Amino acid sequence: MKKTFKNLTALFATATLALGLTACGDNTPSKEASQTASTIEQLKQAGKIRIGVFSDKPPFGYVDAQGKSQGFDVEIGKAITKDLLGDENKAEFVLVDAANRAEYLLSKKVDIILANFTVTAARKEVVDFANPYMKVALGVVSKNGEVITDLEQLKDKTLIVDKGTTADIFFTKNYPNIKLLKFEQNTETFEVLRDGRGDALSNDNTFLFAWVKQNPGYTVGVKSFGDQDVIAPAVRKDAADLLNWLNAEIEKLSKEGVLKQAYQKTLLPVYGDSVTENDILVEYK
């Protein structure tokens, strides 16, 4: 009898536990359900937004002497953060390299990429791009006296590129007879150019125009080639609400003159009259 009572007690306890778990499942949000909260709501609850930017691509993204992120992309990031969270200081700028921009998004190390991210079909398979804010094409820079003025001159020569960039992709696909010397960071690629370990370097023309202004002795001999591309903010594919918000935000920043202000603060002092804001900015009316 005692044994039977114990068995019945155990059976009742098991049934009660199962019922309790079922009830919890019906009334308590599961971990999966909690993750369906909108990305924007999650950012507001966190009180910050993590934005991936470059550390070594002035004047678009770089770290100043005080260790703070500066540049054109950073200014846009501050404006986005102010409109989204009410305070530009709630932006947390995370330093990324060209090759790991998508990886940082997918691994949730950042919420938005604003690191001069050129929109391509292949990248669209991995991340979602918002409305673009900048125009860009590829260019080639080389040393004065040995200036490359045509891509055909690069055959059987060494061209320096950053891994994972549009320059890397373009030459790998279209010019297999050009030797590519690839590095992770801009600082490495340009140091190699200065050392003479490569004959030329390819990167976004907007960046190269700025670089030669600060580095006499070099010329952007090939000013534009490939497709006329655009640069845009990127988000994860599970952040549809943030994507939609950013689409409207980029248009707003254009119409209100914020993109123009960012250009005048960060790019105009470098470009001077060699490039105009119409050559750089995507305009929304």
mmCIF file of C-alpha atoms in Angstrom:
data_model
loop_
_atom_site.group_PDB
_atom_site.id
_atom_site.type_symbol
_atom_site.label_atom_id
_atom_site.label_comp_id
_atom_site.label_asym_id
_atom_site.label_seq_id
_atom_site.Cartn_x
_atom_site.Cartn_y
_atom_site.Cartn_z
ATOM 1 C CA MET A 1 0.000 0.000 0.000
ATOM 2 C CA LYS A 2 2.811 2.321 0.959
ATOM 3 C CA LYS A 3 4.592 1.536 -2.315
ATOM 4 C CA THR A 4 1.401 2.098 -4.290
ATOM 5 C CA PHE A 5 0.889 5.470 -2.582
ATOM 6 C CA LYS A 6 4.430 6.542 -3.512
ATOM 7 C CA ASN A 7 3.863 5.528 -7.121
ATOM 8 C CA LEU A 8 0.611 7.474 -7.271
ATOM 9 C CA THR A 9 2.281 10.505 -5.711
ATOM 10 C CA ALA A 10 5.102 10.407 -8.256
ATOM 11 C CA LEU A 11 2.644 10.037 -11.112
ATOM 12 C CA PHE A 12 0.598 13.003 -9.864
ATOM 13 C CA ALA A 13 3.719 15.139 -9.506
ATOM 14 C CA THR A 14 4.815 14.305 -13.049
ATOM 15 C CA ALA A 15 1.392 15.141 -14.443
ATOM 16 C CA THR A 16 1.311 18.416 -12.505
ATOM 17 C CA LEU A 17 4.770 19.381 -13.793
ATOM 18 C CA ALA A 18 3.774 18.599 -17.381
ATOM 19 C CA LEU A 19 0.621 20.661 -17.024
ATOM 20 C CA GLY A 20 2.620 23.529 -15.568
ATOM 21 C CA LEU A 21 5.102 23.452 -18.427
ATOM 22 C CA THR A 22 2.266 23.410 -20.941
ATOM 23 C CA ALA A 23 0.676 26.399 -19.256
ATOM 24 C CA CYS A 24 3.973 28.278 -19.276
ATOM 25 C CA GLY A 25 4.351 27.495 -22.954
ATOM 26 C CA ASP A 26 0.929 28.951 -23.649
ATOM 27 C CA ASN A 27 1.285 32.151 -21.614
ATOM 28 C CA THR A 28 5.001 32.989 -21.347
ATOM 29 C CA PRO A 29 6.872 34.308 -24.419
ATOM 30 C CA SER A 30 9.503 31.837 -25.518
ATOM 31 C CA LYS A 31 13.047 32.896 -26.300
ATOM 32 C CA GLU A 32 12.206 32.626 -29.978
ATOM 33 C CA ALA A 33 9.112 34.780 -29.543
ATOM 34 C CA SER A 34 11.058 37.433 -27.621
ATOM 35 C CA GLN A 35 13.463 37.713 -30.530
ATOM 36 C CA THR A 36 10.600 38.810 -32.765
ATOM 37 C CA ALA A 37 10.603 42.231 -31.078
ATOM 38 C CA SER A 38 11.454 44.832 -33.693
ATOM 39 C CA THR A 39 15.100 45.702 -34.182
ATOM 40 C CA ILE A 40 14.351 49.360 -33.556
ATOM 41 C CA GLU A 41 12.677 48.544 -30.235
ATOM 42 C CA GLN A 42 15.693 46.465 -29.240
ATOM 43 C CA LEU A 43 18.013 49.366 -30.052
ATOM 44 C CA LYS A 44 15.890 51.778 -28.041
ATOM 45 C CA GLN A 45 15.890 49.400 -25.094
ATOM 46 C CA ALA A 46 19.664 49.031 -25.348
ATOM 47 C CA GLY A 47 20.075 52.793 -25.540
ATOM 48 C CA LYS A 48 22.763 52.582 -28.194
ATOM 49 C CA ILE A 49 23.389 51.614 -31.798
ATOM 50 C CA ARG A 50 26.601 49.919 -32.933
ATOM 51 C CA ILE A 51 27.807 51.249 -36.278
ATOM 52 C CA GLY A 52 30.657 49.665 -38.227
ATOM 53 C CA VAL A 53 33.093 52.212 -39.685
ATOM 54 C CA PHE A 54 36.647 52.211 -41.020
ATOM 55 C CA SER A 55 39.637 53.224 -38.922
ATOM 56 C CA ASP A 56 42.019 53.744 -41.818
ATOM 57 C CA LYS A 57 40.130 55.347 -44.689
ATOM 58 C CA PRO A 58 40.255 59.121 -44.259
ATOM 59 C CA PRO A 59 38.298 61.265 -44.882
ATOM 60 C CA PHE A 60 35.472 58.688 -44.754
ATOM 61 C CA GLY A 61 36.368 56.812 -41.584
ATOM 62 C CA TYR A 62 39.450 57.168 -39.388
ATOM 63 C CA VAL A 63 40.563 57.475 -35.765
ATOM 64 C CA ASP A 64 41.906 60.855 -34.627
ATOM 65 C CA ALA A 65 44.714 61.580 -32.154
ATOM 66 C CA GLN A 66 42.242 61.379 -29.269
ATOM 67 C CA GLY A 67 41.145 57.903 -30.325
ATOM 68 C CA LYS A 68 37.738 59.038 -31.620
ATOM 69 C CA SER A 69 36.157 57.989 -34.898
ATOM 70 C CA GLN A 70 35.883 60.781 -37.444
ATOM 71 C CA GLY A 71 34.979 61.186 -41.119
ATOM 72 C CA PHE A 72 32.113 61.433 -43.576
ATOM 73 C CA ASP A 73 30.576 58.048 -42.695
ATOM 74 C CA VAL A 74 30.888 58.874 -39.001
ATOM 75 C CA GLU A 75 28.997 62.152 -39.462
ATOM 76 C CA ILE A 76 26.179 60.260 -41.160
ATOM 77 C CA GLY A 77 26.211 57.723 -38.334
ATOM 78 C CA LYS A 78 25.840 60.487 -35.764
ATOM 79 C CA ALA A 79 22.879 61.999 -37.643
ATOM 80 C CA ILE A 80 21.177 58.597 -37.894
ATOM 81 C CA THR A 81 21.694 57.948 -34.189
ATOM 82 C CA LYS A 82 20.320 61.351 -33.193
ATOM 83 C CA ASP A 83 17.147 60.811 -35.219
ATOM 84 C CA LEU A 84 16.691 57.235 -33.993
ATOM 85 C CA LEU A 85 17.688 57.500 -30.325
ATOM 86 C CA GLY A 86 17.535 61.244 -29.689
ATOM 87 C CA ASP A 87 21.268 61.687 -28.982
ATOM 88 C CA GLU A 88 24.194 61.280 -31.378
ATOM 89 C CA ASN A 89 26.377 60.243 -28.436
ATOM 90 C CA LYS A 90 24.432 56.974 -28.258
ATOM 91 C CA ALA A 91 26.327 55.829 -31.358
ATOM 92 C CA GLU A 92 28.966 53.200 -30.625
ATOM 93 C CA PHE A 93 31.411 53.155 -33.523
ATOM 94 C CA VAL A 94 32.950 49.738 -34.116
ATOM 95 C CA LEU A 95 36.080 49.519 -36.268
ATOM 96 C CA VAL A 96 35.884 47.096 -39.198
ATOM 97 C CA ASP A 97 38.030 46.043 -42.152
ATOM 98 C CA ALA A 98 36.825 45.807 -45.744
ATOM 99 C CA ALA A 99 36.810 42.011 -45.686
ATOM 100 C CA ASN A 100 34.822 41.573 -42.453
ATOM 101 C CA ARG A 101 31.999 44.095 -42.872
ATOM 102 C CA ALA A 102 29.309 41.536 -43.673
ATOM 103 C CA GLU A 103 30.696 39.139 -41.068
ATOM 104 C CA TYR A 104 30.364 41.786 -38.342
ATOM 105 C CA LEU A 105 26.722 42.282 -39.289
ATOM 106 C CA LEU A 106 25.882 38.580 -39.424
ATOM 107 C CA SER A 107 27.589 37.861 -36.097
ATOM 108 C CA LYS A 108 25.682 40.802 -34.548
ATOM 109 C CA LYS A 109 28.810 42.695 -33.574
ATOM 110 C CA VAL A 110 27.252 45.748 -35.249
ATOM 111 C CA ASP A 111 23.724 46.867 -36.099
ATOM 112 C CA ILE A 112 24.554 48.961 -39.186
ATOM 113 C CA ILE A 113 27.544 49.092 -41.508
ATOM 114 C CA LEU A 114 28.541 52.569 -42.696
ATOM 115 C CA ALA A 115 32.063 51.681 -43.807
ATOM 116 C CA ASN A 116 31.985 52.860 -47.423
ATOM 117 C CA PHE A 117 30.048 49.708 -48.338
ATOM 118 C CA THR A 118 29.532 49.551 -52.100
ATOM 119 C CA VAL A 119 26.283 47.882 -53.172
ATOM 120 C CA THR A 120 26.854 44.749 -55.272
ATOM 121 C CA ALA A 121 24.636 41.853 -56.346
ATOM 122 C CA ALA A 122 26.756 39.356 -54.402
ATOM 123 C CA ARG A 123 26.575 41.395 -51.213
ATOM 124 C CA LYS A 124 22.800 41.739 -51.577
ATOM 125 C CA GLU A 125 22.617 37.968 -51.160
ATOM 126 C CA VAL A 126 24.096 38.327 -47.680
ATOM 127 C CA VAL A 127 22.903 41.696 -46.314
ATOM 128 C CA ASP A 128 20.210 44.260 -47.045
ATOM 129 C CA PHE A 129 21.199 47.701 -48.297
ATOM 130 C CA ALA A 130 19.202 50.826 -47.545
ATOM 131 C CA ASN A 131 18.935 53.795 -49.903
ATOM 132 C CA PRO A 132 22.388 54.950 -51.070
ATOM 133 C CA TYR A 133 23.982 58.213 -49.974
ATOM 134 C CA MET A 134 27.099 58.304 -52.143
ATOM 135 C CA LYS A 135 28.311 57.588 -55.677
ATOM 136 C CA VAL A 136 31.534 55.728 -56.369
ATOM 137 C CA ALA A 137 33.563 54.028 -59.088
ATOM 138 C CA LEU A 138 36.984 52.393 -59.096
ATOM 139 C CA GLY A 139 40.284 54.126 -59.780
ATOM 140 C CA VAL A 140 43.991 53.311 -59.984
ATOM 141 C CA VAL A 141 46.782 55.269 -58.325
ATOM 142 C CA SER A 142 50.482 54.940 -59.134
ATOM 143 C CA LYS A 143 53.785 56.735 -58.613
ATOM 144 C CA ASN A 144 54.622 59.830 -60.636
ATOM 145 C CA GLY A 145 56.999 58.999 -63.466
ATOM 146 C CA GLU A 146 55.454 55.537 -63.744
ATOM 147 C CA VAL A 147 51.790 56.539 -63.922
ATOM 148 C CA ILE A 148 49.324 53.888 -65.052
ATOM 149 C CA THR A 149 46.772 55.558 -67.322
ATOM 150 C CA ASP A 150 45.083 52.465 -68.795
ATOM 151 C CA LEU A 151 44.138 49.118 -67.280
ATOM 152 C CA GLU A 152 45.887 47.316 -70.142
ATOM 153 C CA GLN A 153 49.190 48.664 -68.790
ATOM 154 C CA LEU A 154 48.692 46.520 -65.680
ATOM 155 C CA LYS A 155 49.051 43.234 -67.557
ATOM 156 C CA ASP A 156 51.876 41.161 -66.086
ATOM 157 C CA LYS A 157 52.312 43.760 -63.334
ATOM 158 C CA THR A 158 51.414 43.730 -59.636
ATOM 159 C CA LEU A 159 48.325 45.554 -58.471
ATOM 160 C CA ILE A 160 47.649 46.140 -54.788
ATOM 161 C CA VAL A 161 44.077 45.793 -53.470
ATOM 162 C CA ASP A 162 42.203 45.321 -50.209
ATOM 163 C CA LYS A 163 40.698 41.869 -49.724
ATOM 164 C CA GLY A 164 36.981 41.626 -50.343
ATOM 165 C CA THR A 165 36.631 45.043 -51.973
ATOM 166 C CA THR A 166 34.996 45.807 -55.311
ATOM 167 C CA ALA A 167 38.489 46.328 -56.726
ATOM 168 C CA ASP A 168 39.500 42.818 -55.648
ATOM 169 C CA ILE A 169 36.310 41.360 -57.144
ATOM 170 C CA PHE A 170 36.592 43.327 -60.408
ATOM 171 C CA PHE A 171 40.180 42.386 -61.222
ATOM 172 C CA THR A 172 39.857 38.779 -60.092
ATOM 173 C CA LYS A 173 36.947 38.346 -62.489
ATOM 174 C CA ASN A 174 38.031 40.457 -65.464
ATOM 175 C CA TYR A 175 41.847 40.539 -65.424
ATOM 176 C CA PRO A 176 43.256 37.170 -64.331
ATOM 177 C CA ASN A 177 46.604 38.039 -65.946
ATOM 178 C CA ILE A 178 47.170 40.885 -63.465
ATOM 179 C CA LYS A 179 48.928 39.748 -60.299
ATOM 180 C CA LEU A 180 46.967 40.889 -57.256
ATOM 181 C CA LEU A 181 48.709 41.600 -53.973
ATOM 182 C CA LYS A 182 45.988 41.578 -51.289
ATOM 183 C CA PHE A 183 45.925 42.937 -47.760
ATOM 184 C CA GLU A 184 43.347 43.318 -44.996
ATOM 185 C CA GLN A 185 43.746 47.028 -44.282
ATOM 186 C CA ASN A 186 44.205 50.250 -46.214
ATOM 187 C CA THR A 187 47.242 51.155 -44.150
ATOM 188 C CA GLU A 188 48.948 47.979 -45.366
ATOM 189 C CA THR A 189 48.060 48.451 -49.037
ATOM 190 C CA PHE A 190 49.314 52.009 -49.217
ATOM 191 C CA GLU A 191 52.483 51.197 -47.299
ATOM 192 C CA VAL A 192 53.210 48.493 -49.869
ATOM 193 C CA LEU A 193 52.643 51.021 -52.670
ATOM 194 C CA ARG A 194 55.112 53.413 -51.048
ATOM 195 C CA ASP A 195 57.637 50.595 -50.616
ATOM 196 C CA GLY A 196 57.467 49.830 -54.331
ATOM 197 C CA ARG A 197 56.309 46.239 -53.836
ATOM 198 C CA GLY A 198 53.494 46.858 -56.284
ATOM 199 C CA ASP A 199 53.186 48.832 -59.514
ATOM 200 C CA ALA A 200 49.837 50.436 -58.695
ATOM 201 C CA LEU A 201 46.920 50.324 -56.280
ATOM 202 C CA SER A 202 43.192 50.168 -56.956
ATOM 203 C CA ASN A 203 40.485 51.370 -54.604
ATOM 204 C CA ASP A 204 37.365 53.546 -54.642
ATOM 205 C CA ASN A 205 38.151 56.612 -56.723
ATOM 206 C CA THR A 206 36.572 58.866 -54.087
ATOM 207 C CA PHE A 207 39.173 57.642 -51.600
ATOM 208 C CA LEU A 208 42.066 57.840 -54.044
ATOM 209 C CA PHE A 209 41.276 61.465 -54.956
ATOM 210 C CA ALA A 210 41.580 62.319 -51.272
ATOM 211 C CA TRP A 211 44.706 60.204 -50.720
ATOM 212 C CA VAL A 212 46.785 61.819 -53.472
ATOM 213 C CA LYS A 213 45.947 65.248 -52.035
ATOM 214 C CA GLN A 214 47.757 64.211 -48.872
ATOM 215 C CA ASN A 215 50.518 62.251 -50.614
ATOM 216 C CA PRO A 216 52.441 64.215 -53.247
ATOM 217 C CA GLY A 217 54.276 62.099 -55.779
ATOM 218 C CA TYR A 218 51.299 59.946 -56.753
ATOM 219 C CA THR A 219 48.606 60.342 -59.405
ATOM 220 C CA VAL A 220 45.193 58.798 -59.995
ATOM 221 C CA GLY A 221 45.985 57.951 -63.609
ATOM 222 C CA VAL A 222 42.845 55.858 -64.140
ATOM 223 C CA LYS A 223 40.127 58.023 -62.595
ATOM 224 C CA SER A 224 37.081 55.841 -63.220
ATOM 225 C CA PHE A 225 36.317 52.377 -64.570
ATOM 226 C CA GLY A 226 33.876 49.570 -64.042
ATOM 227 C CA ASP A 227 30.302 50.337 -63.097
ATOM 228 C CA GLN A 228 29.112 53.577 -61.553
ATOM 229 C CA ASP A 229 28.227 52.189 -58.152
ATOM 230 C CA VAL A 230 26.671 53.527 -54.985
ATOM 231 C CA ILE A 231 27.467 53.265 -51.298
ATOM 232 C CA ALA A 232 24.720 52.605 -48.771
ATOM 233 C CA PRO A 233 24.095 51.575 -45.165
ATOM 234 C CA ALA A 234 23.769 47.806 -44.682
ATOM 235 C CA VAL A 235 21.762 45.823 -42.120
ATOM 236 C CA ARG A 236 21.000 42.164 -41.440
ATOM 237 C CA LYS A 237 18.232 40.529 -43.432
ATOM 238 C CA ASP A 238 16.200 39.975 -40.272
ATOM 239 C CA ALA A 239 16.031 43.729 -39.567
ATOM 240 C CA ALA A 240 13.283 44.758 -41.994
ATOM 241 C CA ASP A 241 11.948 47.513 -39.745
ATOM 242 C CA LEU A 242 15.392 49.093 -39.405
ATOM 243 C CA LEU A 243 15.891 48.830 -43.163
ATOM 244 C CA ASN A 244 12.601 50.611 -43.860
ATOM 245 C CA TRP A 245 13.431 53.304 -41.320
ATOM 246 C CA LEU A 246 16.875 53.840 -42.860
ATOM 247 C CA ASN A 247 15.387 54.163 -46.352
ATOM 248 C CA ALA A 248 13.282 57.078 -45.174
ATOM 249 C CA GLU A 249 16.105 58.465 -43.038
ATOM 250 C CA ILE A 250 18.619 58.719 -45.902
ATOM 251 C CA GLU A 251 16.070 60.619 -47.984
ATOM 252 C CA LYS A 252 15.388 62.895 -45.015
ATOM 253 C CA LEU A 253 19.089 63.593 -44.436
ATOM 254 C CA SER A 254 19.458 64.486 -48.111
ATOM 255 C CA LYS A 255 16.426 66.775 -48.284
ATOM 256 C CA GLU A 256 17.321 68.547 -45.032
ATOM 257 C CA GLY A 257 20.874 69.213 -46.208
ATOM 258 C CA VAL A 258 22.531 67.018 -43.578
ATOM 259 C CA LEU A 259 24.466 64.992 -46.161
ATOM 260 C CA LYS A 260 25.665 68.248 -47.705
ATOM 261 C CA GLN A 261 26.797 69.508 -44.302
ATOM 262 C CA ALA A 262 28.708 66.279 -43.715
ATOM 263 C CA TYR A 263 30.363 66.677 -47.123
ATOM 264 C CA GLN A 264 31.379 70.268 -46.416
ATOM 265 C CA LYS A 265 32.791 69.362 -42.999
ATOM 266 C CA THR A 266 34.799 66.280 -43.947
ATOM 267 C CA LEU A 267 35.287 65.996 -47.717
ATOM 268 C CA LEU A 268 35.411 69.541 -49.071
ATOM 269 C CA PRO A 269 38.568 70.474 -47.109
ATOM 270 C CA VAL A 270 40.301 67.487 -48.722
ATOM 271 C CA TYR A 271 38.908 67.577 -52.261
ATOM 272 C CA GLY A 272 38.873 71.331 -52.740
ATOM 273 C CA ASP A 273 37.610 72.099 -56.224
ATOM 274 C CA SER A 274 38.970 68.893 -57.764
ATOM 275 C CA VAL A 275 35.672 67.127 -57.005
ATOM 276 C CA THR A 276 32.195 68.568 -56.489
ATOM 277 C CA GLU A 277 29.524 67.415 -54.071
ATOM 278 C CA ASN A 278 27.336 66.527 -57.068
ATOM 279 C CA ASP A 279 30.026 64.034 -58.087
ATOM 280 C CA ILE A 280 29.817 62.382 -54.657
ATOM 281 C CA LEU A 281 26.373 62.720 -53.087
ATOM 282 C CA VAL A 282 23.193 60.891 -54.087
ATOM 283 C CA GLU A 283 20.445 63.503 -54.085
ATOM 284 C CA TYR A 284 16.812 62.975 -53.147
ATOM 285 C CA LYS A 285 14.182 65.569 -54.045
#
